[in-house]
Amino acid sequence: SRTQDEDLLDRALSTWARPPHGTRVTASRATSTVPPLSAPQLLYAGDVQRQAVVLLYDGQRLARYSEPVSSDGNPGMPRSLTVARVDDADVTTAAAVALTSDRTGVRYLIAPWIAETQTRDLLRPDTLARPLDVSGEGVTRAVPVPPRPGGCDSGPVLQLRSSERIAERHAFLLAGVVNVTPTPDTY
């Protein structure tokens, strides 16, 4: 819904190039936060949970820029930039990207080659997966995440099924753990 918002896109690109003071910058392990060498591709720009979110791709990394949106529509502070390596992504690992994370859960952007989106509880393998609502922009409703520190806990994983257009209709699991890109569950 905000792909034409030049001001927002300019703030996202300039924050990646030179984060202003007060910007929270994080990176996945072994990921550089240096500016992109060429013009990045815009993958998403929209409002999610009172945040303006922009997702950019430079051929090797995803950069997720976000800023609070005030009731008057003006950008707020603090801004954040998260950069993650995705140079080894494939049809399954690129199927979902975390857009926002808060106490209600994680909202994902689902790739257009995904035909079916569900959640599943791995501690209850005999229980059927539950459908997960996805907006017309490809954004899921909030998926709960387990509390962080202090031991093992359970939470739902994404169960996605690819479209016949991209590959045989196979299902696969992704666990979020609030990274930009979820981790495939293969065992």
mmCIF file of C-alpha atoms in Angstrom, residues 91 113-114 162-168:
data_model
loop_
_atom_site.group_PDB
_atom_site.id
_atom_site.type_symbol
_atom_site.label_atom_id
_atom_site.label_comp_id
_atom_site.label_asym_id
_atom_site.label_seq_id
_atom_site.Cartn_x
_atom_site.Cartn_y
_atom_site.Cartn_z
ATOM 1 C CA VAL A 91 11.995 -21.580 -2.725
ATOM 2 C CA TRP A 113 4.391 -18.834 -4.865
ATOM 3 C CA ILE A 114 2.817 -20.079 -1.632
ATOM 4 C CA SER A 162 3.978 -24.273 -2.559
ATOM 5 C CA SER A 163 1.895 -23.573 -5.626
ATOM 6 C CA GLU A 164 1.891 -26.047 -8.503
ATOM 7 C CA ARG A 165 3.226 -23.202 -10.681
ATOM 8 C CA ILE A 166 6.575 -23.153 -8.879
ATOM 9 C CA ALA A 167 7.168 -26.766 -7.818
ATOM 10 C CA GLU A 168 5.280 -29.881 -6.941
#
